[in-house]
XYZ file of C-alpha atoms in Angstrom:
227
model
C -0.205 0.115 -0.024
C 1.561 3.688 -1.056
C 0.701 5.875 1.947
C -1.838 8.607 1.326
C -0.897 12.008 0.491
C -1.686 14.453 3.350
C -4.412 16.389 3.104
C -2.496 19.538 4.458
C 0.173 22.154 3.241
C 3.055 20.671 4.050
C 4.303 21.639 7.203
C 0.981 23.493 8.119
C -2.033 22.093 9.514
C -4.027 23.975 6.270
C -5.740 21.845 4.592
C -5.850 22.447 0.959
C -7.570 18.672 -0.253
C -10.861 18.380 0.694
C -13.943 16.101 0.319
C -17.591 15.846 1.655
C -16.564 14.522 4.751
C -13.817 17.185 6.247
C -16.126 19.646 4.899
C -19.459 18.337 6.965
C -17.198 18.531 9.898
C -16.258 21.993 9.472
C -19.636 22.993 8.653
C -21.174 21.121 11.864
C -18.653 22.749 14.555
C -15.221 24.228 14.266
C -14.534 22.385 17.103
C -15.691 18.682 15.741
C -13.805 19.232 12.709
C -10.241 20.378 15.085
C -10.725 17.137 17.192
C -11.415 14.975 13.929
C -9.210 16.556 11.069
C -6.053 18.315 12.354
C -6.047 16.383 15.398
C -7.629 13.040 13.905
C -8.961 11.638 17.498
C -10.690 8.752 16.262
C -12.625 5.666 18.507
C -10.506 3.024 20.063
C -12.142 0.396 18.206
C -13.019 0.138 14.030
C -16.577 1.028 13.811
C -19.190 -2.142 13.222
C -20.914 0.577 11.314
C -17.798 1.589 8.737
C -17.130 -1.716 8.033
C -20.764 -2.872 7.387
C -20.707 0.080 4.957
C -17.747 -0.987 3.123
C -18.396 -4.004 2.992
C -22.120 -3.486 1.863
C -20.925 -0.822 -1.220
C -17.936 -3.467 -2.159
C -20.099 -6.356 -2.487
C -22.089 -3.956 -4.936
C -19.427 -2.875 -6.941
C -18.139 -6.754 -7.190
C -21.154 -7.429 -8.793
C -21.221 -4.424 -10.983
C -18.372 -5.537 -12.138
C -19.113 -9.119 -12.808
C -21.981 -8.484 -14.943
C -19.660 -5.553 -17.076
C -17.350 -8.623 -17.553
C -20.371 -10.461 -19.035
C -21.292 -12.577 -16.029
C -25.196 -13.756 -15.467
C -27.440 -11.995 -12.649
C -27.079 -15.311 -10.973
C -23.378 -16.065 -11.430
C -22.660 -12.583 -10.414
C -24.886 -12.955 -7.201
C -22.873 -16.451 -6.210
C -19.743 -14.740 -6.910
C -20.063 -11.782 -4.712
C -21.838 -13.755 -1.907
C -18.426 -15.696 -1.877
C -16.890 -12.563 -1.652
C -18.446 -11.223 1.053
C -18.070 -14.421 3.114
C -14.679 -14.082 2.088
C -14.389 -10.966 3.664
C -16.001 -11.221 6.644
C -14.015 -14.741 7.547
C -11.224 -12.989 10.010
C -8.715 -14.113 12.134
C -10.019 -18.020 11.036
C -13.294 -17.035 12.165
C -17.011 -15.814 10.892
C -16.928 -12.196 11.545
C -18.572 -11.373 15.326
C -20.377 -8.065 16.729
C -22.526 -7.816 19.568
C -24.555 -5.168 17.147
C -27.911 -6.698 17.179
C -28.303 -5.416 13.108
C -24.908 -4.985 11.416
C -24.104 -8.597 11.956
C -22.521 -11.139 9.051
C -26.224 -13.011 8.300
C -28.049 -9.490 7.611
C -24.952 -8.381 5.537
C -25.523 -11.469 3.228
C -29.173 -10.986 3.471
C -29.084 -7.669 1.990
C -26.845 -8.024 -0.182
C -28.523 -11.060 -1.270
C -31.913 -9.169 -1.546
C -30.370 -5.974 -2.818
C -29.164 -7.892 -5.703
C -32.852 -10.548 -5.620
C -34.561 -7.033 -5.879
C -32.636 -4.623 -8.108
C -29.988 -7.109 -9.727
C -31.348 -8.089 -12.676
C -34.716 -6.491 -13.068
C -32.969 -2.540 -12.425
C -34.123 0.342 -14.780
C -30.632 1.468 -14.301
C -27.529 0.536 -16.148
C -24.299 0.995 -15.491
C -21.862 3.547 -17.493
C -18.881 1.684 -19.547
C -16.352 4.517 -20.031
C -14.165 5.429 -22.901
C -11.540 2.407 -21.582
C -14.207 -0.233 -21.191
C -14.327 -0.454 -17.466
C -17.708 -0.181 -15.512
C -18.476 2.927 -13.918
C -17.983 1.615 -10.416
C -16.127 3.507 -7.275
C -14.986 5.543 -9.149
C -12.140 7.857 -7.427
C -12.007 11.652 -7.729
C -9.507 14.740 -7.370
C -9.686 18.036 -9.171
C -7.994 21.881 -8.902
C -10.538 24.324 -7.471
C -7.585 27.060 -7.439
C -6.300 27.287 -4.336
C -7.353 24.097 -2.848
C -8.618 20.253 -4.164
C -11.618 18.641 -4.176
C -11.538 14.980 -3.891
C -13.408 11.567 -2.760
C -15.516 8.604 -4.590
C -18.614 7.419 -6.857
C -20.531 4.749 -5.867
C -21.501 4.495 -9.616
C -23.097 6.262 -12.928
C -25.393 4.815 -14.061
C -28.412 5.630 -16.513
C -31.932 5.895 -15.777
C -35.155 6.660 -18.607
C -32.183 7.447 -20.457
C -30.154 10.415 -18.766
C -27.315 10.110 -16.336
C -26.893 9.753 -12.613
C -24.769 9.451 -10.276
C -25.647 6.106 -7.601
C -24.916 6.083 -4.215
C -25.685 3.276 -1.489
C -26.787 4.052 2.001
C -27.456 1.708 4.894
C -29.342 2.968 7.537
C -31.756 1.615 11.015
C -34.493 3.260 10.628
C -37.417 3.785 8.563
C -36.532 4.954 5.710
C -39.560 7.803 3.948
C -39.590 10.787 2.315
C -38.310 12.660 5.096
C -35.089 10.853 4.967
C -34.528 11.527 1.344
C -35.262 15.287 1.920
C -31.823 14.911 3.830
C -29.735 15.058 0.976
C -30.943 17.787 -0.629
C -28.969 19.770 -0.018
C -26.015 17.941 0.683
C -22.305 18.175 0.516
C -21.361 14.770 -0.613
C -24.326 14.654 -3.303
C -23.356 18.639 -5.186
C -19.655 17.111 -4.826
C -20.423 13.835 -6.473
C -22.451 15.888 -9.064
C -19.614 18.320 -9.751
C -17.289 15.576 -9.911
C -19.029 13.331 -12.377
C -19.604 16.682 -14.553
C -15.713 17.665 -14.782
C -14.309 14.752 -14.183
C -15.879 12.200 -16.573
C -17.872 14.617 -18.940
C -21.064 13.153 -18.266
C -23.409 15.611 -17.846
C -25.221 14.329 -14.680
C -29.008 14.484 -14.119
C -28.771 13.730 -10.558
C -28.230 12.150 -7.600
C -29.446 8.747 -7.088
C -30.182 7.421 -3.725
C -30.421 3.636 -2.963
C -30.884 3.884 0.888
C -31.084 -0.467 2.304
C -32.786 -0.457 5.346
C -31.339 -3.055 8.282
C -33.608 -4.501 10.623
C -33.229 -7.726 12.656
C -35.176 -10.266 10.656
C -35.477 -8.396 6.973
C -33.763 -5.698 5.098
C -36.068 -3.512 2.790
C -34.908 -1.113 0.323
C -36.238 2.611 -1.279
C -34.958 4.808 -3.832
C -34.695 8.559 -3.879
C -33.824 11.188 -5.730
C -31.816 14.070 -5.469
C -30.889 16.996 -8.077
């Protein structure tokens, strides 16, 4: 692994490379920004919410790439679930957590149910870039003059003939209109829209938010839009 570039001007704590997370900390509270970004305060233990989200995003990324490579829905789904089981087999045993929702079983169920609902019947279609690769998990970084904006896009797709950025979210509460209203406006969604237009030269119509509600006995999915 290569060392990540510092977001600060060398020898200072002046940030020049920004993403939606650091912008959000600063807009919420300057002290929160200081503790989280400058002083780098973190929890003593890995966040199960972060781990669960990374595995979920990685699973969907893997599925989209399999389909782009020509695999059918069933084959891509089986291969994706196998990858999830491998990722969550840690230190010779299945991943364990005290959290009642973000469990290995619920992760596998959520990925499987999402792919059952949207995998082969989705009205969206992954954009294929000029290099022949699917537009999934795209990193971006562009110069805005005195500072740089950076981040990652989950997926660029088409819906009803129009290009959109798709972002996957997980939540533990019921997802309704109020949930999607919270993303309009939003640092992350605005940055995604700008990045897709500037970096990938794609006139994005808006952002599709695919949200998964994780519950004890079920996973439920809702799709919203922000423009």
